[in-house]
Protein backbone atom coordinates (compact mmCIF):
# COMPACT_ATOMS: atom_id res chain seq x y z
CA UNK A 1 0.00 0.00 0.00
CA UNK A 2 1.46 3.40 -0.98
CA UNK A 3 1.94 5.58 2.08
CA UNK A 4 0.66 9.14 1.83
CA UNK A 5 3.03 11.86 3.09
CA UNK A 6 1.82 15.37 3.80
CA UNK A 7 4.60 17.90 3.13
CA UNK A 8 3.84 21.19 4.86
CA UNK A 9 5.89 23.86 3.10
CA UNK A 10 6.45 21.43 0.23
CA UNK A 11 6.45 24.16 -2.41
CA UNK A 12 9.65 25.74 -1.06
CA UNK A 13 13.32 25.15 -1.89
CA UNK A 14 13.88 22.20 0.46
CA UNK A 15 10.26 21.04 0.30
CA UNK A 16 10.12 20.72 -3.49
CA UNK A 17 13.26 18.56 -3.45
CA UNK A 18 11.79 16.41 -0.67
CA UNK A 19 8.61 15.89 -2.71
CA UNK A 20 10.62 14.77 -5.75
CA UNK A 21 12.52 12.18 -3.69
CA UNK A 22 9.35 10.96 -1.93
CA UNK A 23 7.67 10.33 -5.28
CA UNK A 24 10.80 8.59 -6.60
CA UNK A 25 10.73 6.31 -3.54
CA UNK A 26 7.11 5.31 -4.22
CA UNK A 27 5.33 7.51 -1.68
CA UNK A 28 2.26 9.63 -2.45
CA UNK A 29 3.20 13.21 -1.51
CA UNK A 30 0.56 15.89 -0.86
CA UNK A 31 1.78 19.49 -0.55
CA UNK A 32 0.31 22.23 1.59
CA UNK A 33 1.83 25.69 1.36
CA UNK A 34 0.67 29.28 1.93
CA UNK A 35 2.94 30.50 -0.92
CA UNK A 36 4.25 33.29 1.35
CA UNK A 37 7.82 32.45 0.41
CA UNK A 38 7.54 30.38 -2.77
CA UNK A 39 6.16 30.34 -6.31
CA UNK A 40 3.52 27.70 -7.31
CA UNK A 41 5.61 27.11 -10.43
CA UNK A 42 7.84 24.98 -8.19
CA UNK A 43 5.20 22.27 -7.64
CA UNK A 44 4.16 22.47 -11.29
CA UNK A 45 7.75 21.60 -12.19
CA UNK A 46 7.93 18.94 -9.47
CA UNK A 47 4.93 17.27 -11.12
CA UNK A 48 6.92 17.17 -14.34
CA UNK A 49 10.01 15.66 -12.69
CA UNK A 50 7.94 13.13 -10.72
CA UNK A 51 5.92 12.17 -13.79
CA UNK A 52 2.74 12.24 -11.73
CA UNK A 53 0.30 14.72 -10.28
CA UNK A 54 1.37 16.20 -6.95
CA UNK A 55 -1.56 17.98 -5.21
CA UNK A 56 -0.72 21.50 -4.02
CA UNK A 57 -3.30 22.73 -1.51
CA UNK A 58 -2.85 26.43 -0.77
CA UNK A 59 -3.37 27.28 2.88
CA UNK A 60 -1.71 28.09 6.18
CA UNK A 61 -0.73 25.65 8.92
CA UNK A 62 -2.21 28.13 11.41
CA UNK A 63 -5.66 27.56 9.83
CA UNK A 64 -7.20 24.58 11.69
CA UNK A 65 -10.23 24.38 9.43
CA UNK A 66 -7.99 24.18 6.35
CA UNK A 67 -5.94 21.41 7.98
CA UNK A 68 -9.09 19.46 8.92
CA UNK A 69 -10.17 19.56 5.26
CA UNK A 70 -6.76 18.22 4.19
CA UNK A 71 -6.75 15.38 6.72
CA UNK A 72 -10.31 14.47 5.78
CA UNK A 73 -9.42 14.41 2.09
CA UNK A 74 -6.22 12.31 2.30
CA UNK A 75 -5.23 9.28 4.43
CA UNK A 76 -2.07 10.89 5.82
CA UNK A 77 0.47 8.38 7.18
CA UNK A 78 3.42 10.72 7.87
CA UNK A 79 3.75 14.51 8.03
CA UNK A 80 6.96 16.34 7.08
CA UNK A 81 6.90 19.89 8.44
CA UNK A 82 8.98 22.44 6.57
CA UNK A 83 6.53 25.35 6.61
CA UNK A 84 8.07 28.32 8.33
CA UNK A 85 10.15 31.49 8.11
CA UNK A 86 13.94 31.08 8.14
CA UNK A 87 15.76 34.41 7.89
CA UNK A 88 17.87 34.95 11.01
CA UNK A 89 18.13 38.72 10.57
CA UNK A 90 14.40 39.12 9.92
CA UNK A 91 13.63 37.07 13.05
CA UNK A 92 15.58 39.57 15.16
CA UNK A 93 13.58 42.46 13.70
CA UNK A 94 10.19 40.65 13.76
CA UNK A 95 10.24 38.09 16.63
CA UNK A 96 6.45 37.98 17.07
CA UNK A 97 5.99 37.08 13.40
CA UNK A 98 8.49 34.23 13.80
CA UNK A 99 6.91 32.90 17.00
CA UNK A 100 3.45 33.09 15.42
CA UNK A 101 4.35 31.44 12.10
CA UNK A 102 6.96 28.94 13.27
CA UNK A 103 5.84 27.97 16.80
CA UNK A 104 2.13 28.77 16.41
CA UNK A 105 2.08 27.08 13.03
CA UNK A 106 3.78 23.93 14.34
CA UNK A 107 1.44 23.64 17.33
CA UNK A 108 -1.56 24.10 15.03
CA UNK A 109 -0.28 21.38 12.71
CA UNK A 110 0.43 18.97 15.58
CA UNK A 111 -3.08 19.62 16.97
CA UNK A 112 -4.62 18.76 13.60
CA UNK A 113 -2.48 15.62 13.37
CA UNK A 114 -3.68 14.64 16.85
CA UNK A 115 -7.33 15.23 15.92
CA UNK A 116 -6.96 12.97 12.89
CA UNK A 117 -4.78 10.27 14.44
CA UNK A 118 -1.78 11.00 12.19
CA UNK A 119 1.05 10.82 14.72
CA UNK A 120 4.29 10.44 12.73
CA UNK A 121 6.31 13.67 12.35
CA UNK A 122 9.51 14.56 10.50
CA UNK A 123 10.38 18.11 11.55
CA UNK A 124 12.68 20.50 9.68
CA UNK A 125 15.00 21.75 12.41
CA UNK A 126 18.34 23.50 12.10
CA UNK A 127 21.94 23.45 13.31
CA UNK A 128 21.17 26.94 14.55
CA UNK A 129 19.81 25.28 17.70
CA UNK A 130 23.43 24.66 18.76
CA UNK A 131 24.29 28.36 18.87
CA UNK A 132 28.07 28.86 19.04
CA UNK A 133 29.41 25.29 19.54
CA UNK A 134 32.23 24.81 22.07
CA UNK A 135 33.96 22.59 19.51
CA UNK A 136 33.38 20.88 16.17
CA UNK A 137 32.24 18.49 14.77
CA UNK A 138 28.87 18.73 16.52
CA UNK A 139 27.00 15.68 17.84
CA UNK A 140 23.33 15.63 18.79
CA UNK A 141 24.11 15.48 22.51
CA UNK A 142 25.80 18.89 22.41
CA UNK A 143 24.21 21.59 24.54
CA UNK A 144 21.65 23.60 22.60
CA UNK A 145 21.32 27.33 22.97
CA UNK A 146 20.01 29.35 20.07
CA UNK A 147 21.30 32.89 19.75
CA UNK A 148 18.43 34.38 17.71
CA UNK A 149 14.62 34.19 17.59
CA UNK A 150 14.65 31.98 14.48
CA UNK A 151 16.87 29.41 16.18
CA UNK A 152 14.81 29.65 19.37
CA UNK A 153 11.62 28.83 17.41
CA UNK A 154 13.28 25.68 16.08
CA UNK A 155 14.42 24.69 19.58
CA UNK A 156 10.95 25.36 21.06
CA UNK A 157 9.29 23.20 18.43
CA UNK A 158 11.71 20.37 19.18
CA UNK A 159 10.77 20.69 22.85
CA UNK A 160 7.06 20.65 22.00
CA UNK A 161 7.67 17.39 20.13
CA UNK A 162 9.54 15.90 23.08
CA UNK A 163 6.66 16.75 25.42
CA UNK A 164 4.13 15.45 22.89
CA UNK A 165 5.72 12.01 22.43
CA UNK A 166 6.15 11.76 26.23
CA UNK A 167 2.43 12.47 26.69
CA UNK A 168 1.25 9.95 24.09
CA UNK A 169 3.49 7.04 23.03
CA UNK A 170 1.49 6.68 19.85
CA UNK A 171 3.49 9.69 18.61
CA UNK A 172 6.83 9.22 16.83
CA UNK A 173 9.00 12.19 15.84
CA UNK A 174 12.33 12.94 14.19
CA UNK A 175 13.83 16.45 14.12
CA UNK A 176 16.31 16.79 11.27
CA UNK A 177 18.90 19.45 12.17
CA UNK A 178 19.95 20.86 8.81
CA UNK A 179 23.40 22.33 8.45
CA UNK A 180 23.74 24.41 5.27
CA UNK A 181 21.56 23.16 2.39
CA UNK A 182 22.77 24.19 -1.08
CA UNK A 183 22.65 22.98 -4.69
CA UNK A 184 19.69 21.94 -6.83
CA UNK A 185 18.12 18.96 -8.61
CA UNK A 186 20.19 18.03 -11.68
CA UNK A 187 17.24 18.79 -13.99
CA UNK A 188 17.75 22.50 -13.14
CA UNK A 189 13.95 22.77 -13.01
CA UNK A 190 13.80 23.47 -9.26
CA UNK A 191 16.18 25.36 -7.00
CA UNK A 192 16.66 28.12 -4.47
CA UNK A 193 14.83 31.32 -5.38
CA UNK A 194 15.36 33.95 -2.64
CA UNK A 195 12.76 36.73 -2.52
CA UNK A 196 15.20 39.64 -2.44
CA UNK A 197 18.91 40.08 -1.62
CA UNK A 198 20.10 36.59 -0.57
CA UNK A 199 21.21 36.31 3.06
CA UNK A 200 23.06 33.07 2.45
CA UNK A 201 26.42 32.47 0.80
CA UNK A 202 25.59 30.10 -2.07
CA UNK A 203 22.60 31.96 -3.52
CA UNK A 204 24.54 35.21 -3.26
CA UNK A 205 27.57 33.79 -5.07
CA UNK A 206 25.21 32.28 -7.68
CA UNK A 207 23.77 35.75 -8.34
CA UNK A 208 27.29 37.19 -8.64
CA UNK A 209 28.17 34.44 -11.13
CA UNK A 210 25.06 35.10 -13.23
CA UNK A 211 25.66 38.86 -13.19
CA UNK A 212 22.83 39.94 -10.88
CA UNK A 213 25.28 41.10 -8.16
CA UNK A 214 28.60 42.88 -8.65
CA UNK A 215 30.69 41.08 -6.02
CA UNK A 216 30.56 38.97 -2.87
CA UNK A 217 31.19 40.59 0.52
CA UNK A 218 33.17 38.13 2.63
CA UNK A 219 32.05 38.70 6.20
CA UNK A 220 35.37 38.71 8.00
CA UNK A 221 38.67 36.87 7.49
CA UNK A 222 39.95 37.08 11.07
CA UNK A 223 38.23 34.01 12.52
CA UNK A 224 40.25 31.23 14.17
CA UNK A 225 39.91 29.04 11.05
CA UNK A 226 42.53 27.84 8.54
CA UNK A 227 42.06 30.79 6.15
CA UNK A 228 40.33 33.14 8.60
CA UNK A 229 36.91 32.92 6.95
CA UNK A 230 33.80 31.21 8.34
CA UNK A 231 33.62 27.43 8.10
CA UNK A 232 30.31 25.64 7.51
CA UNK A 233 28.94 22.22 6.58
CA UNK A 234 27.34 22.61 3.14
CA UNK A 235 25.07 19.72 2.21
CA UNK A 236 23.51 19.07 -1.21
CA UNK A 237 19.75 19.63 -1.09
CA UNK A 238 19.16 16.27 -2.83
CA UNK A 239 21.16 14.47 -0.12
CA UNK A 240 19.08 16.37 2.43
CA UNK A 241 15.85 15.42 0.66
CA UNK A 242 16.81 11.74 0.55
CA UNK A 243 17.39 11.84 4.31
CA UNK A 244 13.74 12.90 4.68
CA UNK A 245 12.70 9.81 2.73
CA UNK A 246 14.83 7.63 5.02
CA UNK A 247 13.33 9.34 8.09
CA UNK A 248 9.81 8.72 6.76
CA UNK A 249 10.68 5.06 6.23
CA UNK A 250 12.21 4.84 9.73
CA UNK A 251 8.95 6.07 11.27
CA UNK A 252 6.82 3.68 9.20
CA UNK A 253 9.10 0.72 9.95
CA UNK A 254 9.23 1.50 13.67
CA UNK A 255 13.00 2.12 13.73
CA UNK A 256 12.02 5.23 15.67
CA UNK A 257 9.63 3.71 18.18
CA UNK A 258 6.44 5.21 19.53
CA UNK A 259 7.11 7.65 22.35
CA UNK A 260 10.48 8.62 20.86
CA UNK A 261 11.64 11.99 19.51
CA UNK A 262 15.06 11.81 17.84
CA UNK A 263 17.05 14.91 16.85
CA UNK A 264 19.40 13.94 13.98
CA UNK A 265 22.10 16.08 12.34
CA UNK A 266 22.02 16.40 8.57
CA UNK A 267 25.45 17.46 7.38
CA UNK A 268 28.36 15.96 5.45
CA UNK A 269 30.82 16.17 8.35
CA UNK A 270 33.12 18.35 6.20
CA UNK A 271 33.86 21.96 7.13
CA UNK A 272 34.28 24.32 4.17
CA UNK A 273 35.46 27.95 4.44
CA UNK A 274 33.98 30.89 2.53
CA UNK A 275 37.12 31.18 0.40
CA UNK A 276 37.11 27.45 -0.33
CA UNK A 277 33.51 27.85 -1.48
CA UNK A 278 34.48 30.79 -3.71
CA UNK A 279 37.26 28.74 -5.30
CA UNK A 280 34.87 25.82 -5.87
CA UNK A 281 32.39 28.19 -7.51
CA UNK A 282 35.13 29.50 -9.78
CA UNK A 283 35.89 25.92 -10.87
CA UNK A 284 32.20 25.17 -11.47
CA UNK A 285 31.41 28.34 -13.43
CA UNK A 286 34.76 29.39 -14.91
CA UNK A 287 33.68 32.89 -13.76
CA UNK A 288 35.85 35.27 -11.64
CA UNK A 289 33.44 35.60 -8.67
CA UNK A 290 34.96 38.87 -7.40
CA UNK A 291 34.86 39.45 -3.63
CA UNK A 292 35.79 42.00 -1.01
CA UNK A 293 36.57 41.20 2.63
CA UNK A 294 34.41 43.34 4.93
CA UNK A 295 33.54 43.34 8.65
CA UNK A 296 32.18 40.24 10.37
CA UNK A 297 28.39 39.76 10.30
CA UNK A 298 26.95 40.06 13.83
CA UNK A 299 25.91 36.67 15.21
CA UNK A 300 28.13 34.59 12.93
CA UNK A 301 30.15 31.79 14.50
CA UNK A 302 33.65 30.82 13.33
CA UNK A 303 33.00 27.17 12.57
CA UNK A 304 29.96 24.88 12.51
CA UNK A 305 29.92 21.42 11.00
CA UNK A 306 28.29 18.09 11.83
CA UNK A 307 29.20 14.71 13.09
CA UNK A 308 26.74 12.77 10.90
CA UNK A 309 27.22 9.30 12.39
CA UNK A 310 23.75 9.14 13.97
CA UNK A 311 22.06 9.71 10.59
CA UNK A 312 24.19 6.92 9.13
CA UNK A 313 23.27 4.60 11.99
CA UNK A 314 19.55 5.37 12.43
CA UNK A 315 18.58 6.29 8.86
CA UNK A 316 21.15 4.26 6.92
CA UNK A 317 21.93 7.58 5.17
CA UNK A 318 25.11 9.34 4.14
CA UNK A 319 25.77 12.31 1.91
CA UNK A 320 26.75 11.42 -1.66
CA UNK A 321 27.46 14.80 -3.26
CA UNK A 322 30.74 16.70 -2.79
CA UNK A 323 31.36 20.48 -2.86
CA UNK A 324 32.05 20.60 -6.59
CA UNK A 325 28.75 18.82 -7.30
CA UNK A 326 26.93 21.26 -5.02
CA UNK A 327 28.37 24.25 -6.93
CA UNK A 328 27.84 22.63 -10.35
CA UNK A 329 24.16 21.84 -9.63
CA UNK A 330 23.46 25.20 -7.99
CA UNK A 331 25.05 26.95 -10.97
CA UNK A 332 23.07 24.90 -13.55
CA UNK A 333 19.83 25.97 -11.82
CA UNK A 334 20.86 29.63 -11.54
CA UNK A 335 22.24 29.95 -15.06
CA UNK A 336 19.12 28.39 -16.61
CA UNK A 337 16.82 30.39 -14.33
CA UNK A 338 18.58 33.77 -13.89
CA UNK A 339 15.43 35.27 -12.33
CA UNK A 340 14.49 32.10 -10.43
CA UNK A 341 10.89 31.01 -11.08
CA UNK A 342 9.94 34.57 -11.99
CA UNK A 343 11.17 34.37 -15.60
CA UNK A 344 12.43 31.16 -17.21
CA UNK A 345 16.00 31.53 -18.60
C1 LIG B 1 27.67 30.93 5.56
C2 LIG B 1 29.04 31.57 5.68
C3 LIG B 1 28.98 33.82 6.52
C4 LIG B 1 26.85 35.48 3.04
C5 LIG B 1 22.21 30.32 7.96
C6 LIG B 1 21.20 30.25 9.04
C7 LIG B 1 20.89 28.81 9.34
C8 LIG B 1 20.48 28.08 8.08
C9 LIG B 1 21.54 28.23 7.01
C10 LIG B 1 18.10 27.94 8.08
C11 LIG B 1 29.22 32.37 6.96
C12 LIG B 1 29.49 33.80 5.08
C13 LIG B 1 27.48 34.62 3.93
C14 LIG B 1 27.61 36.50 2.42
C15 LIG B 1 29.57 35.74 3.58
N1 LIG B 1 19.23 28.53 7.63
N2 LIG B 1 28.81 34.74 4.19
N3 LIG B 1 28.95 36.60 2.71
O1 LIG B 1 24.86 31.79 8.56
O2 LIG B 1 25.87 29.46 8.37
O3 LIG B 1 23.40 29.73 8.38
O4 LIG B 1 21.73 29.64 6.81
O5 LIG B 1 18.03 26.94 8.77
O6 LIG B 1 19.83 28.80 10.25
O7 LIG B 1 21.78 30.83 10.19
O8 LIG B 1 24.71 30.46 6.40
O9 LIG B 1 25.07 31.04 4.05
O10 LIG B 1 24.37 32.87 5.69
O11 LIG B 1 26.69 31.95 5.80
O12 LIG B 1 30.77 35.84 3.83
O13 LIG B 1 27.10 37.32 1.60
O14 LIG B 1 29.22 32.50 4.61
O15 LIG B 1 29.72 34.75 7.32
O16 LIG B 1 30.57 32.23 7.38
P1 LIG B 1 24.81 30.41 7.99
P2 LIG B 1 25.15 31.64 5.42
PDB file of C-alpha atoms in Angstrom, residues 184 188 191-194 198 202-210 212 281 328-340 345:
ATOM      1  CA  UNK A 184      19.687  21.939  -6.833  1.00  0.00           C
ATOM      2  CA  UNK A 188      17.746  22.500 -13.143  1.00  0.00           C
ATOM      3  CA  UNK A 191      16.176  25.357  -6.996  1.00  0.00           C
ATOM      4  CA  UNK A 192      16.662  28.117  -4.472  1.00  0.00           C
ATOM      5  CA  UNK A 193      14.831  31.322  -5.381  1.00  0.00           C
ATOM      6  CA  UNK A 194      15.359  33.948  -2.636  1.00  0.00           C
ATOM      7  CA  UNK A 198      20.102  36.590  -0.567  1.00  0.00           C
ATOM      8  CA  UNK A 202      25.593  30.101  -2.066  1.00  0.00           C
ATOM      9  CA  UNK A 203      22.601  31.955  -3.518  1.00  0.00           C
ATOM     10  CA  UNK A 204      24.544  35.213  -3.256  1.00  0.00           C
ATOM     11  CA  UNK A 205      27.569  33.785  -5.072  1.00  0.00           C
ATOM     12  CA  UNK A 206      25.207  32.284  -7.676  1.00  0.00           C
ATOM     13  CA  UNK A 207      23.766  35.753  -8.343  1.00  0.00           C
ATOM     14  CA  UNK A 208      27.290  37.193  -8.641  1.00  0.00           C
ATOM     15  CA  UNK A 209      28.167  34.441 -11.128  1.00  0.00           C
ATOM     16  CA  UNK A 210      25.057  35.098 -13.230  1.00  0.00           C
ATOM     17  CA  UNK A 212      22.825  39.944 -10.884  1.00  0.00           C
ATOM     18  CA  UNK A 281      32.388  28.187  -7.508  1.00  0.00           C
ATOM     19  CA  UNK A 328      27.837  22.627 -10.349  1.00  0.00           C
ATOM     20  CA  UNK A 329      24.156  21.844  -9.633  1.00  0.00           C
ATOM     21  CA  UNK A 330      23.461  25.195  -7.991  1.00  0.00           C
ATOM     22  CA  UNK A 331      25.052  26.947 -10.972  1.00  0.00           C
ATOM     23  CA  UNK A 332      23.072  24.900 -13.550  1.00  0.00           C
ATOM     24  CA  UNK A 333      19.826  25.972 -11.818  1.00  0.00           C
ATOM     25  CA  UNK A 334      20.865  29.633 -11.544  1.00  0.00           C
ATOM     26  CA  UNK A 335      22.238  29.949 -15.063  1.00  0.00           C
ATOM     27  CA  UNK A 336      19.119  28.391 -16.609  1.00  0.00           C
ATOM     28  CA  UNK A 337      16.817  30.392 -14.325  1.00  0.00           C
ATOM     29  CA  UNK A 338      18.582  33.769 -13.892  1.00  0.00           C
ATOM     30  CA  UNK A 339      15.429  35.267 -12.328  1.00  0.00           C
ATOM     31  CA  UNK A 340      14.485  32.099 -10.435  1.00  0.00           C
ATOM     32  CA  UNK A 345      15.997  31.530 -18.599  1.00  0.00           C
TER      33      UNK A 345
END
